[in-house]
Amino acid sequence: MTYNVICDSCTDLPRELATDPCVKKVPLSIQVGAETVVDDETFRQGELLQKMRAWPDAPKTACPSPSMYLEQFLEAGDSYVVTLSGQLSGSYNAAMQARAIYREEEKPGNVHVFNSRSASAGQAQIALLIRELAGRGLPFAQVVEKVEAYIDRMKTLFVLENLDNLRKNGRLTRMQSLVTGALRVKLLCGATPEGEIQKLGQGLSVRQTLAKMVSRMAEDPDHASRRLVIANCNCPDRAELLREMVRQKCRFGEILVVATGGISTVYANDGGIVVAY
């Protein structure tokens, strides 16, 4: 059966997936002052980081329209859509609207929209699993069931140098913002089961907080033999350091390092690390 994996552009894909003809990306856009940056193949991370540093306010992001998703659906095949957490973005709702329109038109293809309840590395994990299952020829319903079950137990963690864009766009609670601003600490955060952001710990430096992240993963009995995806925002050396820390303490079966795209760059900000397993 022919299939497509359709991801919004917060999905930070490894190179092997980014070049797969079965994988399509639907771009979000970023507004920095009067300038609009489209998160597609024209995106340049260094330019966006420079614009963000120069502009005093937080960038704004805009989700794709339903029509942008609709254009990617296969009329005779299976379409699997992976979006940002529905608690953090309108991308999921836009994809669901596109699916409703597609059904009204009585097209023969199958469409399922996965609310990642995550972002970045978490979305990459979901896209990788869909390709593995669909590529083996599993029926549409089985792929959906297995991927939804994976999302239920997937863990997403992150450590950021700078929480300003999350705070200014209302993605952090008031208490988290006050603690971070007053103490200048680095937070270890993660996704709740619903896909919102929660504080899990803190450290006085990024390295110390990354060590807390590694310890948390090592203590999780569910991590053994699973795949870990590490997304980094303009800090490949830090990502490699984390990979070595993980290898020393954890028992993952595979570790992939990816770079953040435009939307993840906005929220992870320069030096941020996001992991999912």
mmCIF file of C-alpha atoms in Angstrom:
data_model
loop_
_atom_site.group_PDB
_atom_site.id
_atom_site.type_symbol
_atom_site.label_atom_id
_atom_site.label_comp_id
_atom_site.label_asym_id
_atom_site.label_seq_id
_atom_site.Cartn_x
_atom_site.Cartn_y
_atom_site.Cartn_z
ATOM 1 C CA MET A 1 0.000 0.000 0.000
ATOM 2 C CA THR A 2 1.254 3.478 -0.873
ATOM 3 C CA TYR A 3 1.724 5.727 2.136
ATOM 4 C CA ASN A 4 2.869 9.208 3.156
ATOM 5 C CA VAL A 5 4.176 10.455 6.483
ATOM 6 C CA ILE A 6 3.138 14.112 6.688
ATOM 7 C CA CYS A 7 4.878 16.116 9.417
ATOM 8 C CA ASP A 8 4.550 19.704 10.467
ATOM 9 C CA SER A 9 7.871 21.498 10.397
ATOM 10 C CA CYS A 10 8.502 21.258 14.137
ATOM 11 C CA THR A 11 9.395 17.611 13.416
ATOM 12 C CA ASP A 12 13.198 17.513 13.563
ATOM 13 C CA LEU A 13 13.986 14.615 11.267
ATOM 14 C CA PRO A 14 17.224 12.651 10.936
ATOM 15 C CA ARG A 15 18.801 12.924 7.490
ATOM 16 C CA GLU A 16 17.618 9.478 6.390
ATOM 17 C CA LEU A 17 13.995 10.486 6.956
ATOM 18 C CA ALA A 18 14.287 14.037 5.643
ATOM 19 C CA THR A 19 15.314 12.699 2.214
ATOM 20 C CA ASP A 20 12.721 9.892 2.086
ATOM 21 C CA PRO A 21 10.219 10.572 -0.740
ATOM 22 C CA CYS A 22 7.412 9.143 1.427
ATOM 23 C CA VAL A 23 7.975 11.856 4.051
ATOM 24 C CA LYS A 24 6.458 15.301 3.496
ATOM 25 C CA LYS A 25 6.792 18.438 5.601
ATOM 26 C CA VAL A 26 4.121 21.107 6.048
ATOM 27 C CA PRO A 27 5.735 24.396 7.125
ATOM 28 C CA LEU A 28 4.792 26.667 9.966
ATOM 29 C CA SER A 29 5.934 30.293 9.798
ATOM 30 C CA ILE A 30 7.791 32.582 12.187
ATOM 31 C CA GLN A 31 7.238 36.312 12.613
ATOM 32 C CA VAL A 32 10.194 38.337 13.931
ATOM 33 C CA GLY A 33 9.273 41.995 13.937
ATOM 34 C CA ALA A 34 8.107 42.836 10.411
ATOM 35 C CA GLU A 35 9.835 39.817 8.871
ATOM 36 C CA THR A 36 8.273 36.434 8.169
ATOM 37 C CA VAL A 37 10.435 33.304 8.050
ATOM 38 C CA VAL A 38 8.909 30.203 6.478
ATOM 39 C CA ASP A 39 10.079 27.007 8.151
ATOM 40 C CA ASP A 40 10.836 25.094 4.952
ATOM 41 C CA GLU A 41 13.923 24.231 2.914
ATOM 42 C CA THR A 42 14.787 27.958 2.723
ATOM 43 C CA PHE A 43 15.188 28.211 6.514
ATOM 44 C CA ARG A 44 18.639 29.264 7.758
ATOM 45 C CA GLN A 45 19.151 28.780 11.484
ATOM 46 C CA GLY A 46 21.981 31.282 11.903
ATOM 47 C CA GLU A 47 19.935 34.049 10.288
ATOM 48 C CA LEU A 48 16.920 33.353 12.510
ATOM 49 C CA LEU A 49 19.015 33.313 15.689
ATOM 50 C CA GLN A 50 20.561 36.628 14.683
ATOM 51 C CA LYS A 51 17.119 38.156 14.026
ATOM 52 C CA MET A 52 15.848 36.898 17.403
ATOM 53 C CA ARG A 53 18.816 38.405 19.245
ATOM 54 C CA ALA A 54 18.281 41.749 17.517
ATOM 55 C CA TRP A 55 14.516 41.937 18.147
ATOM 56 C CA PRO A 56 13.419 42.780 21.737
ATOM 57 C CA ASP A 57 10.143 40.842 21.642
ATOM 58 C CA ALA A 58 9.561 37.107 21.293
ATOM 59 C CA PRO A 59 8.980 35.751 17.782
ATOM 60 C CA LYS A 60 5.446 34.675 16.935
ATOM 61 C CA THR A 61 4.691 31.406 15.188
ATOM 62 C CA ALA A 62 1.770 30.529 12.922
ATOM 63 C CA CYS A 63 0.487 27.046 12.133
ATOM 64 C CA PRO A 64 -0.245 25.741 8.626
ATOM 65 C CA SER A 65 -3.694 26.171 7.111
ATOM 66 C CA PRO A 66 -5.925 23.098 6.656
ATOM 67 C CA SER A 67 -5.475 23.419 2.889
ATOM 68 C CA MET A 68 -1.708 22.912 3.249
ATOM 69 C CA TYR A 69 -2.339 19.549 4.894
ATOM 70 C CA LEU A 70 -5.099 18.664 2.450
ATOM 71 C CA GLU A 71 -2.703 19.056 -0.471
ATOM 72 C CA GLN A 72 -0.489 16.276 0.917
ATOM 73 C CA PHE A 73 -3.135 13.597 1.456
ATOM 74 C CA LEU A 74 -2.986 10.598 -0.873
ATOM 75 C CA GLU A 75 -6.214 9.925 -2.767
ATOM 76 C CA ALA A 76 -5.392 6.226 -3.048
ATOM 77 C CA GLY A 77 -3.197 5.315 -0.099
ATOM 78 C CA ASP A 78 -2.505 5.898 3.566
ATOM 79 C CA SER A 79 -1.669 9.325 4.986
ATOM 80 C CA TYR A 80 -0.218 9.538 8.486
ATOM 81 C CA VAL A 81 0.053 13.055 9.921
ATOM 82 C CA VAL A 82 2.366 13.989 12.826
ATOM 83 C CA THR A 83 1.827 17.354 14.504
ATOM 84 C CA LEU A 84 3.070 19.404 17.422
ATOM 85 C CA SER A 85 1.256 18.864 20.707
ATOM 86 C CA GLY A 86 -2.301 20.110 20.447
ATOM 87 C CA GLN A 87 -1.694 21.875 23.790
ATOM 88 C CA LEU A 88 1.100 24.001 22.304
ATOM 89 C CA SER A 89 0.023 24.790 18.743
ATOM 90 C CA GLY A 90 -2.954 24.998 16.386
ATOM 91 C CA SER A 91 -1.199 22.663 13.935
ATOM 92 C CA TYR A 92 -3.082 19.599 15.226
ATOM 93 C CA ASN A 93 -6.466 21.315 14.857
ATOM 94 C CA ALA A 94 -5.582 22.460 11.324
ATOM 95 C CA ALA A 95 -4.692 18.881 10.348
ATOM 96 C CA MET A 96 -7.926 17.577 11.867
ATOM 97 C CA GLN A 97 -9.930 20.143 9.903
ATOM 98 C CA ALA A 98 -8.177 18.997 6.726
ATOM 99 C CA ARG A 99 -9.047 15.384 7.549
ATOM 100 C CA ALA A 100 -12.712 16.323 8.066
ATOM 101 C CA ILE A 101 -12.820 18.063 4.677
ATOM 102 C CA TYR A 102 -11.166 15.059 3.040
ATOM 103 C CA ARG A 103 -13.766 12.728 4.497
ATOM 104 C CA GLU A 104 -16.624 14.978 3.395
ATOM 105 C CA GLU A 105 -15.310 14.722 -0.144
ATOM 106 C CA GLU A 106 -15.453 10.899 0.202
ATOM 107 C CA LYS A 107 -11.921 10.332 -1.020
ATOM 108 C CA PRO A 108 -10.757 6.694 -0.985
ATOM 109 C CA GLY A 109 -7.502 7.231 0.964
ATOM 110 C CA ASN A 110 -7.044 6.703 4.708
ATOM 111 C CA VAL A 111 -5.961 9.608 6.926
ATOM 112 C CA HIS A 112 -4.978 9.601 10.602
ATOM 113 C CA VAL A 113 -3.674 12.593 12.539
ATOM 114 C CA PHE A 114 -1.333 11.866 15.440
ATOM 115 C CA ASN A 115 -1.253 14.452 18.207
ATOM 116 C CA SER A 116 2.373 13.923 19.228
ATOM 117 C CA ARG A 117 1.762 15.464 22.670
ATOM 118 C CA SER A 118 5.388 16.436 22.157
ATOM 119 C CA ALA A 119 7.568 18.395 19.742
ATOM 120 C CA SER A 120 10.891 18.233 17.904
ATOM 121 C CA ALA A 121 12.631 14.966 18.839
ATOM 122 C CA GLY A 122 9.335 13.427 19.953
ATOM 123 C CA GLN A 123 7.748 14.054 16.566
ATOM 124 C CA ALA A 124 10.817 12.542 14.896
ATOM 125 C CA GLN A 125 10.382 9.381 16.967
ATOM 126 C CA ILE A 126 6.774 9.059 15.822
ATOM 127 C CA ALA A 127 7.651 9.632 12.156
ATOM 128 C CA LEU A 128 10.423 7.024 12.351
ATOM 129 C CA LEU A 129 8.057 4.456 13.850
ATOM 130 C CA ILE A 130 5.368 5.098 11.234
ATOM 131 C CA ARG A 131 7.872 4.579 8.446
ATOM 132 C CA GLU A 132 9.132 1.366 10.042
ATOM 133 C CA LEU A 133 5.636 -0.080 10.405
ATOM 134 C CA ALA A 134 4.119 1.155 7.147
ATOM 135 C CA GLY A 135 7.296 0.210 5.288
ATOM 136 C CA ARG A 136 6.809 -3.380 6.467
ATOM 137 C CA GLY A 137 3.376 -3.368 4.893
ATOM 138 C CA LEU A 138 1.287 -3.395 8.069
ATOM 139 C CA PRO A 139 -2.380 -2.503 7.546
ATOM 140 C CA PHE A 140 -3.378 1.098 8.223
ATOM 141 C CA ALA A 141 -5.378 0.268 11.373
ATOM 142 C CA GLN A 142 -2.475 -1.673 12.891
ATOM 143 C CA VAL A 143 -0.015 1.136 12.243
ATOM 144 C CA VAL A 144 -2.371 3.618 13.908
ATOM 145 C CA GLU A 145 -2.898 1.365 16.932
ATOM 146 C CA LYS A 146 0.807 0.691 17.474
ATOM 147 C CA VAL A 147 1.841 4.324 17.028
ATOM 148 C CA GLU A 148 -0.859 5.647 19.370
ATOM 149 C CA ALA A 149 0.283 3.117 21.977
ATOM 150 C CA TYR A 150 3.876 4.334 21.540
ATOM 151 C CA ILE A 151 2.820 7.971 22.002
ATOM 152 C CA ASP A 152 1.134 7.002 25.282
ATOM 153 C CA ARG A 153 4.471 5.875 26.746
ATOM 154 C CA MET A 154 6.930 8.164 24.937
ATOM 155 C CA LYS A 155 8.989 10.513 27.149
ATOM 156 C CA THR A 156 10.124 13.999 26.090
ATOM 157 C CA LEU A 157 12.671 15.969 28.126
ATOM 158 C CA PHE A 158 14.514 19.223 27.485
ATOM 159 C CA VAL A 159 17.113 21.597 28.908
ATOM 160 C CA LEU A 160 17.364 25.131 27.529
ATOM 161 C CA GLU A 161 19.926 27.899 27.933
ATOM 162 C CA ASN A 162 17.225 30.516 27.547
ATOM 163 C CA LEU A 163 13.511 30.203 28.377
ATOM 164 C CA ASP A 164 12.541 33.707 27.245
ATOM 165 C CA ASN A 165 10.619 32.718 24.113
ATOM 166 C CA LEU A 166 8.685 29.988 25.937
ATOM 167 C CA ARG A 167 7.886 32.411 28.750
ATOM 168 C CA LYS A 168 6.896 35.347 26.522
ATOM 169 C CA ASN A 169 4.617 33.119 24.443
ATOM 170 C CA GLY A 170 2.861 31.747 27.523
ATOM 171 C CA ARG A 171 4.259 28.214 27.328
ATOM 172 C CA LEU A 172 5.578 28.272 30.917
ATOM 173 C CA THR A 173 3.583 28.656 34.103
ATOM 174 C CA ARG A 174 4.004 31.883 36.054
ATOM 175 C CA MET A 175 5.782 30.007 38.854
ATOM 176 C CA GLN A 176 8.341 28.455 36.484
ATOM 177 C CA SER A 177 9.022 31.887 34.989
ATOM 178 C CA LEU A 178 9.506 33.488 38.403
ATOM 179 C CA VAL A 179 11.849 30.743 39.669
ATOM 180 C CA THR A 180 13.961 30.783 36.520
ATOM 181 C CA GLY A 181 14.219 34.564 36.394
ATOM 182 C CA ALA A 182 14.985 35.051 40.091
ATOM 183 C CA LEU A 183 17.542 32.279 40.558
ATOM 184 C CA ARG A 184 19.082 32.127 37.081
ATOM 185 C CA VAL A 185 18.820 28.351 37.164
ATOM 186 C CA LYS A 186 18.535 25.950 34.230
ATOM 187 C CA LEU A 187 15.334 23.920 34.273
ATOM 188 C CA LEU A 188 14.922 20.280 33.356
ATOM 189 C CA CYS A 189 11.485 20.158 31.766
ATOM 190 C CA GLY A 190 9.355 17.526 30.134
ATOM 191 C CA ALA A 191 6.022 16.847 28.506
ATOM 192 C CA THR A 192 2.997 15.869 30.589
ATOM 193 C CA PRO A 193 0.859 12.952 29.323
ATOM 194 C CA GLU A 194 -1.425 15.599 27.788
ATOM 195 C CA GLY A 195 1.420 17.352 25.979
ATOM 196 C CA GLU A 196 1.912 20.406 28.174
ATOM 197 C CA ILE A 197 5.234 21.521 29.685
ATOM 198 C CA GLN A 198 6.148 20.613 33.260
ATOM 199 C CA LYS A 199 9.202 21.274 35.412
ATOM 200 C CA LEU A 200 11.063 18.112 36.479
ATOM 201 C CA GLY A 201 14.192 19.541 38.100
ATOM 202 C CA GLN A 202 16.828 22.252 37.909
ATOM 203 C CA GLY A 203 20.549 22.871 38.034
ATOM 204 C CA LEU A 204 22.961 25.765 38.284
ATOM 205 C CA SER A 205 24.401 25.081 34.815
ATOM 206 C CA VAL A 206 23.310 23.394 31.615
ATOM 207 C CA ARG A 207 25.835 20.599 32.108
ATOM 208 C CA GLN A 208 24.602 19.919 35.637
ATOM 209 C CA THR A 209 21.002 19.877 34.441
ATOM 210 C CA LEU A 210 21.861 17.564 31.529
ATOM 211 C CA ALA A 211 23.404 15.192 34.091
ATOM 212 C CA LYS A 212 20.088 15.218 35.955
ATOM 213 C CA MET A 213 18.339 14.415 32.678
ATOM 214 C CA VAL A 214 20.647 11.448 32.064
ATOM 215 C CA SER A 215 20.123 10.157 35.603
ATOM 216 C CA ARG A 216 16.375 10.392 35.163
ATOM 217 C CA MET A 217 16.528 8.384 31.936
ATOM 218 C CA ALA A 218 18.873 5.792 33.462
ATOM 219 C CA GLU A 219 16.443 5.249 36.357
ATOM 220 C CA ASP A 220 13.527 4.681 33.955
ATOM 221 C CA PRO A 221 13.243 0.892 33.459
ATOM 222 C CA ASP A 222 11.304 1.475 30.232
ATOM 223 C CA HIS A 223 14.279 3.051 28.402
ATOM 224 C CA ALA A 224 16.383 -0.086 27.845
ATOM 225 C CA SER A 225 16.885 -1.031 24.174
ATOM 226 C CA ARG A 226 14.738 1.854 22.954
ATOM 227 C CA ARG A 227 15.847 4.562 20.521
ATOM 228 C CA LEU A 228 16.833 7.993 21.845
ATOM 229 C CA VAL A 229 16.612 11.081 19.619
ATOM 230 C CA ILE A 230 18.637 14.140 20.696
ATOM 231 C CA ALA A 231 17.712 17.427 18.986
ATOM 232 C CA ASN A 232 20.105 20.341 19.387
ATOM 233 C CA CYS A 233 19.734 24.028 18.601
ATOM 234 C CA ASN A 234 23.058 25.245 17.250
ATOM 235 C CA CYS A 235 25.049 23.189 19.790
ATOM 236 C CA PRO A 236 26.247 19.945 18.155
ATOM 237 C CA ASP A 237 29.164 19.665 20.606
ATOM 238 C CA ARG A 238 26.743 19.746 23.532
ATOM 239 C CA ALA A 239 24.619 17.080 21.842
ATOM 240 C CA GLU A 240 27.691 14.863 21.416
ATOM 241 C CA LEU A 241 28.613 15.402 25.066
ATOM 242 C CA LEU A 242 25.115 14.332 26.043
ATOM 243 C CA ARG A 243 25.357 11.273 23.799
ATOM 244 C CA GLU A 244 28.528 10.191 25.619
ATOM 245 C CA MET A 245 26.946 10.808 29.023
ATOM 246 C CA VAL A 246 23.977 8.684 27.956
ATOM 247 C CA ARG A 247 26.202 5.864 26.671
ATOM 248 C CA GLN A 248 27.964 5.693 30.032
ATOM 249 C CA LYS A 249 24.813 5.475 32.173
ATOM 250 C CA CYS A 250 21.929 4.273 29.995
ATOM 251 C CA ARG A 251 21.088 1.227 27.877
ATOM 252 C CA PHE A 252 19.441 2.680 24.785
ATOM 253 C CA GLY A 253 19.602 0.515 21.686
ATOM 254 C CA GLU A 254 20.189 3.455 19.320
ATOM 255 C CA ILE A 255 20.992 7.160 19.728
ATOM 256 C CA LEU A 256 20.318 9.663 16.931
ATOM 257 C CA VAL A 257 21.402 13.316 16.958
ATOM 258 C CA VAL A 258 19.443 15.823 14.856
ATOM 259 C CA ALA A 259 19.450 19.590 14.363
ATOM 260 C CA THR A 260 16.444 21.752 15.138
ATOM 261 C CA GLY A 261 14.429 23.372 12.381
ATOM 262 C CA GLY A 262 12.837 26.792 12.544
ATOM 263 C CA ILE A 263 9.990 26.255 15.016
ATOM 264 C CA SER A 264 12.134 24.239 17.424
ATOM 265 C CA THR A 265 14.839 26.899 17.135
ATOM 266 C CA VAL A 266 12.348 29.559 18.263
ATOM 267 C CA TYR A 267 11.402 27.695 21.431
ATOM 268 C CA ALA A 268 14.588 25.773 22.225
ATOM 269 C CA ASN A 269 16.615 28.913 21.490
ATOM 270 C CA ASP A 270 20.377 28.962 21.047
ATOM 271 C CA GLY A 271 21.993 26.086 22.961
ATOM 272 C CA GLY A 272 18.807 24.149 23.729
ATOM 273 C CA ILE A 273 18.584 20.342 23.877
ATOM 274 C CA VAL A 274 15.395 18.271 23.420
ATOM 275 C CA VAL A 275 15.337 14.468 23.758
ATOM 276 C CA ALA A 276 12.655 11.823 23.300
ATOM 277 C CA TYR A 277 12.535 8.064 23.756
#
